[in-house]
Amino acid sequence: MMRGFFLVALFLLGWSQLEAQPVRDTAWNKAGFFGLKLTQVSLSSWSAGGESAMAFDSQITYSADFKRDRQLWQNRLELGYGLTKNDGKSARKTNDKIYFASTYGYQMYKSWYWSALLNFNTQFAKGYDYNIEDSDFISKFMAPGYLVIGVGATWSPNKIFTATFTPVSWRGTIVANDRLSDEGAFGVDKGKHLLSEFGANLKAEVNYEFLPNMTIYSRLELYSNYLEDPQNIDVRWDVQLNMAINKWFSTTLSTNLLYDNDVKIAQKDGSAGPRVQFKEVLGVGLQIHF
């Protein structure tokens, strides 16, 4: 799966070079970066204790927005993968994300657009519960995979903020793995590979350079299933803070907060139920903009 990640990185870097020709369509606004953060700790007879470790985290973010006349088309791709290896232990995954979103809008009045939305989420590789020794994988590529398709309206008052509300939305939770499907993982009925939901989706995005070379991107997604427990709102909130050191190096802080009522998180006492999930990744390293 890592080969696929870096092939995508090379493709986007090469495409950006082709796009950087004198002839340019000003209706398009494109931006992206590839980041690689490395950490290495080596200890020998260290009296304070600890263990040697190596870690890396890689990330690709690319956006391509089109605006001309009454048309607005916004696209965003996010890929992430990270591993850490402590002395005497196998490598463990710390980051794994595939996210793609596309929204097309047709202007109805000033900053308001009739719009159609497509969102897709999954991961590259298998995931494990490292609190359980010799556990089998609990997730993998397309297990789960999330697809949202909806129609509604987009409000885009400026370059900083965009919100899309689609009161007519279908969301599919895909569990392509037979074992996870038989266990009823991620809310699917046991033995089924797809959970279909019909409801409303709200996506709000902020992309703001609040200081020179310091930008914050925040995306909040809310989903309510009309057909079952509409009061239980599924939440996905992603924040990415980027602080450029110079042309080649930067510090990034990424946080992800999730709540999905259909995802049951196992606890140490043997119980399982929906929980707020949170992940934070902080890194300093190489960053190439394209």
CSV table of C-alpha atoms in Angstrom, one decimal:
chain,number,residue,atom,x,y,z
A,1,MET,CA,0.0,0.0,0.0
A,2,MET,CA,2.9,2.4,0.6
A,3,ARG,CA,4.0,2.0,-3.0
A,4,GLY,CA,0.6,3.3,-4.0
A,5,PHE,CA,0.9,6.2,-1.7
A,6,PHE,CA,4.2,7.4,-3.2
A,7,LEU,CA,3.1,6.7,-6.8
A,8,VAL,CA,0.3,9.2,-6.2
A,9,ALA,CA,2.8,11.7,-4.7
A,10,LEU,CA,5.0,11.4,-7.8
A,11,PHE,CA,2.1,11.7,-10.1
A,12,LEU,CA,0.9,14.9,-8.5
A,13,LEU,CA,4.4,16.4,-8.4
A,14,GLY,CA,4.8,15.6,-12.1
A,15,TRP,CA,1.4,16.9,-13.0
A,16,SER,CA,2.1,20.2,-11.2
A,17,GLN,CA,5.2,20.7,-13.2
A,18,LEU,CA,3.2,20.2,-16.4
A,19,GLU,CA,0.6,22.7,-15.2
A,20,ALA,CA,3.3,25.3,-14.4
A,21,GLN,CA,3.6,26.3,-18.0
A,22,PRO,CA,3.1,29.9,-19.3
A,23,VAL,CA,-0.4,29.2,-20.6
A,24,ARG,CA,-2.6,29.1,-17.5
A,25,ASP,CA,-6.4,29.0,-17.0
A,26,THR,CA,-7.0,31.7,-14.4
A,27,ALA,CA,-10.4,30.1,-13.6
A,28,TRP,CA,-8.5,27.3,-11.8
A,29,ASN,CA,-6.9,27.8,-8.4
A,30,LYS,CA,-4.7,24.9,-7.6
A,31,ALA,CA,-2.4,24.2,-4.6
A,32,GLY,CA,-0.9,21.3,-2.8
A,33,PHE,CA,2.0,19.9,-0.8
A,34,PHE,CA,3.9,16.7,0.0
A,35,GLY,CA,5.3,16.4,3.5
A,36,LEU,CA,7.6,13.9,5.0
A,37,LYS,CA,8.5,13.9,8.7
A,38,LEU,CA,11.1,11.5,10.2
A,39,THR,CA,12.0,10.8,13.8
A,40,GLN,CA,14.8,8.6,15.1
A,41,VAL,CA,15.9,7.9,18.7
A,42,SER,CA,18.9,5.7,19.6
A,43,LEU,CA,19.7,4.8,23.2
A,44,SER,CA,22.6,2.9,24.6
A,45,SER,CA,23.1,2.3,28.4
A,46,TRP,CA,20.8,5.3,29.0
A,47,SER,CA,20.3,5.6,32.8
A,48,ALA,CA,17.0,7.4,32.5
A,49,GLY,CA,15.5,4.5,30.6
A,50,GLY,CA,13.5,4.4,27.3
A,51,GLU,CA,13.9,2.6,24.1
A,52,SER,CA,15.2,3.2,20.6
A,53,ALA,CA,12.6,4.1,18.0
A,54,MET,CA,12.1,5.2,14.4
A,55,ALA,CA,9.0,6.8,12.9
A,56,PHE,CA,7.9,8.6,9.8
A,57,ASP,CA,4.7,10.3,8.7
A,58,SER,CA,3.9,11.3,5.1
A,59,GLN,CA,1.1,13.5,3.8
A,60,ILE,CA,-0.2,14.7,0.5
A,61,THR,CA,-2.8,17.5,0.3
A,62,TYR,CA,-4.0,18.8,-3.1
A,63,SER,CA,-6.9,21.2,-3.9
A,64,ALA,CA,-8.2,22.3,-7.4
A,65,ASP,CA,-11.0,24.9,-7.4
A,66,PHE,CA,-12.7,26.2,-10.5
A,67,LYS,CA,-14.8,29.4,-10.6
A,68,ARG,CA,-16.1,31.0,-13.8
A,69,ASP,CA,-19.3,32.8,-14.6
A,70,ARG,CA,-22.0,31.0,-12.5
A,71,GLN,CA,-20.1,27.8,-12.0
A,72,LEU,CA,-18.2,26.7,-8.9
A,73,TRP,CA,-16.4,23.4,-8.7
A,74,GLN,CA,-14.3,22.6,-5.6
A,75,ASN,CA,-12.1,19.5,-5.2
A,76,ARG,CA,-9.8,18.3,-2.4
A,77,LEU,CA,-7.6,15.2,-2.0
A,78,GLU,CA,-5.9,14.2,1.3
A,79,LEU,CA,-3.6,11.2,1.7
A,80,GLY,CA,-1.7,10.3,4.8
A,81,TYR,CA,0.4,7.3,6.1
A,82,GLY,CA,2.7,6.9,9.0
A,83,LEU,CA,4.6,4.1,10.9
A,84,THR,CA,6.6,3.9,14.1
A,85,LYS,CA,8.9,1.1,15.2
A,86,ASN,CA,10.2,0.7,18.7
A,87,ASP,CA,13.2,-1.5,19.6
A,88,GLY,CA,12.2,-5.1,19.6
A,89,LYS,CA,8.7,-4.5,18.4
A,90,SER,CA,7.0,-4.8,15.0
A,91,ALA,CA,6.2,-1.6,13.0
A,92,ARG,CA,2.9,0.0,14.0
A,93,LYS,CA,0.6,2.2,12.0
A,94,THR,CA,0.1,5.8,13.3
A,95,ASN,CA,-1.6,7.5,10.4
A,96,ASP,CA,-3.6,6.2,7.5
A,97,LYS,CA,-6.1,8.2,5.4
A,98,ILE,CA,-7.6,8.5,2.0
A,99,TYR,CA,-10.0,11.4,1.6
A,100,PHE,CA,-11.5,12.9,-1.6
A,101,ALA,CA,-14.3,15.5,-1.8
A,102,SER,CA,-15.8,17.2,-4.9
A,103,THR,CA,-18.6,19.8,-4.9
A,104,TYR,CA,-20.1,21.3,-8.0
A,105,GLY,CA,-22.3,24.4,-7.7
A,106,TYR,CA,-24.4,26.6,-10.1
A,107,GLN,CA,-25.0,30.1,-8.9
A,108,MET,CA,-28.6,31.0,-7.9
A,109,TYR,CA,-28.0,34.3,-6.0
A,110,LYS,CA,-24.8,36.1,-5.2
A,111,SER,CA,-22.8,33.7,-2.9
A,112,TRP,CA,-25.4,31.0,-3.0
A,113,TYR,CA,-25.2,28.0,-5.4
A,114,TRP,CA,-27.3,25.0,-6.1
A,115,SER,CA,-24.9,22.1,-5.6
A,116,ALA,CA,-24.1,18.4,-5.7
A,117,LEU,CA,-21.6,16.8,-3.4
A,118,LEU,CA,-19.5,13.7,-3.4
A,119,ASN,CA,-17.3,12.6,-0.4
A,120,PHE,CA,-15.2,9.5,-0.1
A,121,ASN,CA,-13.1,8.1,2.9
A,122,THR,CA,-11.1,5.0,3.4
A,123,GLN,CA,-7.5,3.9,4.3
A,124,PHE,CA,-4.5,2.3,2.7
A,125,ALA,CA,-3.5,-0.6,4.9
A,126,LYS,CA,-4.7,-3.0,7.7
A,127,GLY,CA,-5.3,-1.6,11.2
A,128,TYR,CA,-4.8,-3.4,14.5
A,129,ASP,CA,-5.8,-3.0,18.1
A,130,TYR,CA,-2.3,-2.9,19.6
A,131,ASN,CA,-3.8,-3.2,23.1
A,132,ILE,CA,-4.6,-6.8,22.3
A,133,GLU,CA,-1.6,-9.2,21.8
A,134,ASP,CA,-1.7,-11.1,18.5
A,135,SER,CA,-5.0,-9.5,17.5
A,136,ASP,CA,-6.3,-9.9,13.9
A,137,PHE,CA,-6.8,-6.7,11.9
A,138,ILE,CA,-9.8,-4.6,12.7
A,139,SER,CA,-9.9,-2.5,9.5
A,140,LYS,CA,-8.3,-2.4,6.1
A,141,PHE,CA,-8.7,-0.8,2.6
A,142,MET,CA,-12.5,-0.4,1.9
A,143,ALA,CA,-13.3,-1.9,5.3
A,144,PRO,CA,-14.6,0.6,6.1
A,145,GLY,CA,-15.1,2.8,3.1
A,146,TYR,CA,-17.5,5.8,3.3
A,147,LEU,CA,-19.3,7.3,0.3
A,148,VAL,CA,-21.6,10.3,0.6
A,149,ILE,CA,-23.6,11.7,-2.4
A,150,GLY,CA,-26.0,14.5,-1.9
A,151,VAL,CA,-27.7,17.6,-3.5
A,152,GLY,CA,-28.5,20.9,-1.8
A,153,ALA,CA,-26.9,24.3,-1.6
A,154,THR,CA,-23.5,25.9,-1.1
A,155,TRP,CA,-22.7,29.2,0.5
A,156,SER,CA,-19.3,30.6,-0.5
A,157,PRO,CA,-19.2,34.3,0.7
A,158,ASN,CA,-15.4,34.6,0.3
A,159,LYS,CA,-12.1,32.6,-0.3
A,160,ILE,CA,-11.8,31.7,3.4
A,161,PHE,CA,-15.2,30.0,4.2
A,162,THR,CA,-17.4,27.6,2.3
A,163,ALA,CA,-20.4,25.6,3.6
A,164,THR,CA,-22.5,23.0,1.8
A,165,PHE,CA,-25.8,21.7,3.1
A,166,THR,CA,-27.3,18.7,1.3
A,167,PRO,CA,-30.7,17.8,2.9
A,168,VAL,CA,-31.0,14.9,0.4
A,169,SER,CA,-28.0,12.7,0.9
A,170,TRP,CA,-27.2,9.0,0.6
A,171,ARG,CA,-24.3,7.6,2.7
A,172,GLY,CA,-22.9,4.2,2.2
A,173,THR,CA,-20.7,2.4,4.7
A,174,ILE,CA,-18.8,-0.3,2.8
A,175,VAL,CA,-17.1,-3.3,4.5
A,176,ALA,CA,-15.5,-5.3,1.7
A,177,ASN,CA,-13.8,-7.8,4.0
A,178,ASP,CA,-15.8,-11.0,4.6
A,179,ARG,CA,-14.6,-11.6,8.2
A,180,LEU,CA,-15.4,-8.0,9.3
A,181,SER,CA,-18.7,-8.2,7.4
A,182,ASP,CA,-19.6,-11.4,9.3
A,183,GLU,CA,-18.8,-9.7,12.6
A,184,GLY,CA,-21.2,-6.8,11.7
A,185,ALA,CA,-18.3,-4.3,11.9
A,186,PHE,CA,-18.9,-0.6,11.4
A,187,GLY,CA,-22.7,-0.9,11.6
A,188,VAL,CA,-23.4,-3.3,8.7
A,189,ASP,CA,-25.8,-6.2,9.3
A,190,LYS,CA,-23.8,-9.4,9.8
A,191,GLY,CA,-22.9,-11.0,6.5
A,192,LYS,CA,-23.7,-7.8,4.6
A,193,HIS,CA,-21.1,-5.6,2.9
A,194,LEU,CA,-23.1,-2.3,2.7
A,195,LEU,CA,-25.0,-0.1,5.1
A,196,SER,CA,-27.2,2.4,3.3
A,197,GLU,CA,-28.4,5.6,5.1
A,198,PHE,CA,-30.5,8.4,3.8
A,199,GLY,CA,-30.3,11.8,5.6
A,200,ALA,CA,-28.8,15.3,5.7
A,201,ASN,CA,-25.2,16.3,5.4
A,202,LEU,CA,-23.5,19.5,6.3
A,203,LYS,CA,-19.9,20.3,5.4
A,204,ALA,CA,-18.2,23.6,6.5
A,205,GLU,CA,-14.6,24.5,5.6
A,206,VAL,CA,-12.3,27.3,6.6
A,207,ASN,CA,-8.9,27.9,4.9
A,208,TYR,CA,-7.2,30.9,6.4
A,209,GLU,CA,-3.6,32.4,6.5
A,210,PHE,CA,-3.8,34.1,9.9
A,211,LEU,CA,-0.1,35.0,10.0
A,212,PRO,CA,2.6,35.1,7.2
A,213,ASN,CA,3.5,31.4,6.4
A,214,MET,CA,1.0,30.2,8.9
A,215,THR,CA,-2.3,28.7,7.7
A,216,ILE,CA,-5.1,26.7,9.2
A,217,TYR,CA,-7.5,24.5,7.4
A,218,SER,CA,-10.6,23.2,9.3
A,219,ARG,CA,-13.3,21.0,8.0
A,220,LEU,CA,-16.4,20.0,10.0
A,221,GLU,CA,-18.8,17.4,8.6
A,222,LEU,CA,-22.1,16.5,10.2
A,223,TYR,CA,-24.5,13.7,9.1
A,224,SER,CA,-28.0,12.8,10.4
A,225,ASN,CA,-29.8,9.6,9.3
A,226,TYR,CA,-33.5,10.3,8.7
A,227,LEU,CA,-34.4,6.6,8.8
A,228,GLU,CA,-32.9,5.7,12.2
A,229,ASP,CA,-32.1,7.8,15.3
A,230,PRO,CA,-31.9,11.1,13.5
A,231,GLN,CA,-31.0,12.8,16.8
A,232,ASN,CA,-27.6,10.9,16.7
A,233,ILE,CA,-25.4,13.2,14.7
A,234,ASP,CA,-22.3,11.7,13.2
A,235,VAL,CA,-19.3,14.1,13.5
A,236,ARG,CA,-16.0,14.3,11.6
A,237,TRP,CA,-13.9,17.4,12.4
A,238,ASP,CA,-10.4,17.7,10.8
A,239,VAL,CA,-8.0,20.5,11.5
A,240,GLN,CA,-4.6,21.1,9.8
A,241,LEU,CA,-2.2,23.8,11.0
A,242,ASN,CA,0.7,24.4,8.7
A,243,MET,CA,3.7,26.6,9.9
A,244,ALA,CA,6.3,27.1,7.1
A,245,ILE,CA,9.9,27.4,8.4
A,246,ASN,CA,11.3,28.1,4.9
A,247,LYS,CA,10.8,27.0,1.3
A,248,TRP,CA,11.6,23.3,2.1
A,249,PHE,CA,10.7,22.7,5.8
A,250,SER,CA,7.7,23.2,7.9
A,251,THR,CA,5.9,22.2,11.1
A,252,THR,CA,2.4,20.6,10.8
A,253,LEU,CA,-0.2,19.8,13.4
A,254,SER,CA,-3.2,17.7,12.4
A,255,THR,CA,-6.1,16.6,14.5
A,256,ASN,CA,-9.0,14.4,13.7
A,257,LEU,CA,-12.1,14.0,15.9
A,258,LEU,CA,-14.7,11.4,15.0
A,259,TYR,CA,-18.1,10.2,16.4
A,260,ASP,CA,-20.2,7.6,14.5
A,261,ASN,CA,-23.0,6.0,16.4
A,262,ASP,CA,-22.7,2.9,14.3
A,263,VAL,CA,-19.1,2.3,15.2
A,264,LYS,CA,-18.8,0.3,18.4
A,265,ILE,CA,-15.4,0.7,20.2
A,266,ALA,CA,-14.4,-2.2,22.3
A,267,GLN,CA,-13.4,-1.4,25.9
A,268,LYS,CA,-11.1,-3.2,28.3
A,269,ASP,CA,-14.1,-4.5,30.4
A,270,GLY,CA,-15.4,-6.3,27.3
A,271,SER,CA,-18.2,-3.8,26.6
A,272,ALA,CA,-18.5,-2.0,23.2
A,273,GLY,CA,-20.3,1.2,22.2
A,274,PRO,CA,-19.9,4.4,20.3
A,275,ARG,CA,-17.1,6.7,21.6
A,276,VAL,CA,-15.5,10.0,20.6
A,277,GLN,CA,-12.4,9.1,18.6
A,278,PHE,CA,-9.5,11.5,18.5
A,279,LYS,CA,-6.1,11.5,16.8
A,280,GLU,CA,-3.3,14.1,16.8
A,281,VAL,CA,-0.1,14.2,14.6
A,282,LEU,CA,2.6,16.7,15.1
A,283,GLY,CA,5.7,16.7,12.9
A,284,VAL,CA,8.6,18.8,11.6
A,285,GLY,CA,10.3,18.0,8.3
A,286,LEU,CA,10.4,18.3,4.6
A,287,GLN,CA,7.5,19.9,2.7
A,288,ILE,CA,7.3,20.4,-1.0
A,289,HIS,CA,4.7,22.7,-2.4
A,290,PHE,CA,3.2,22.2,-5.9
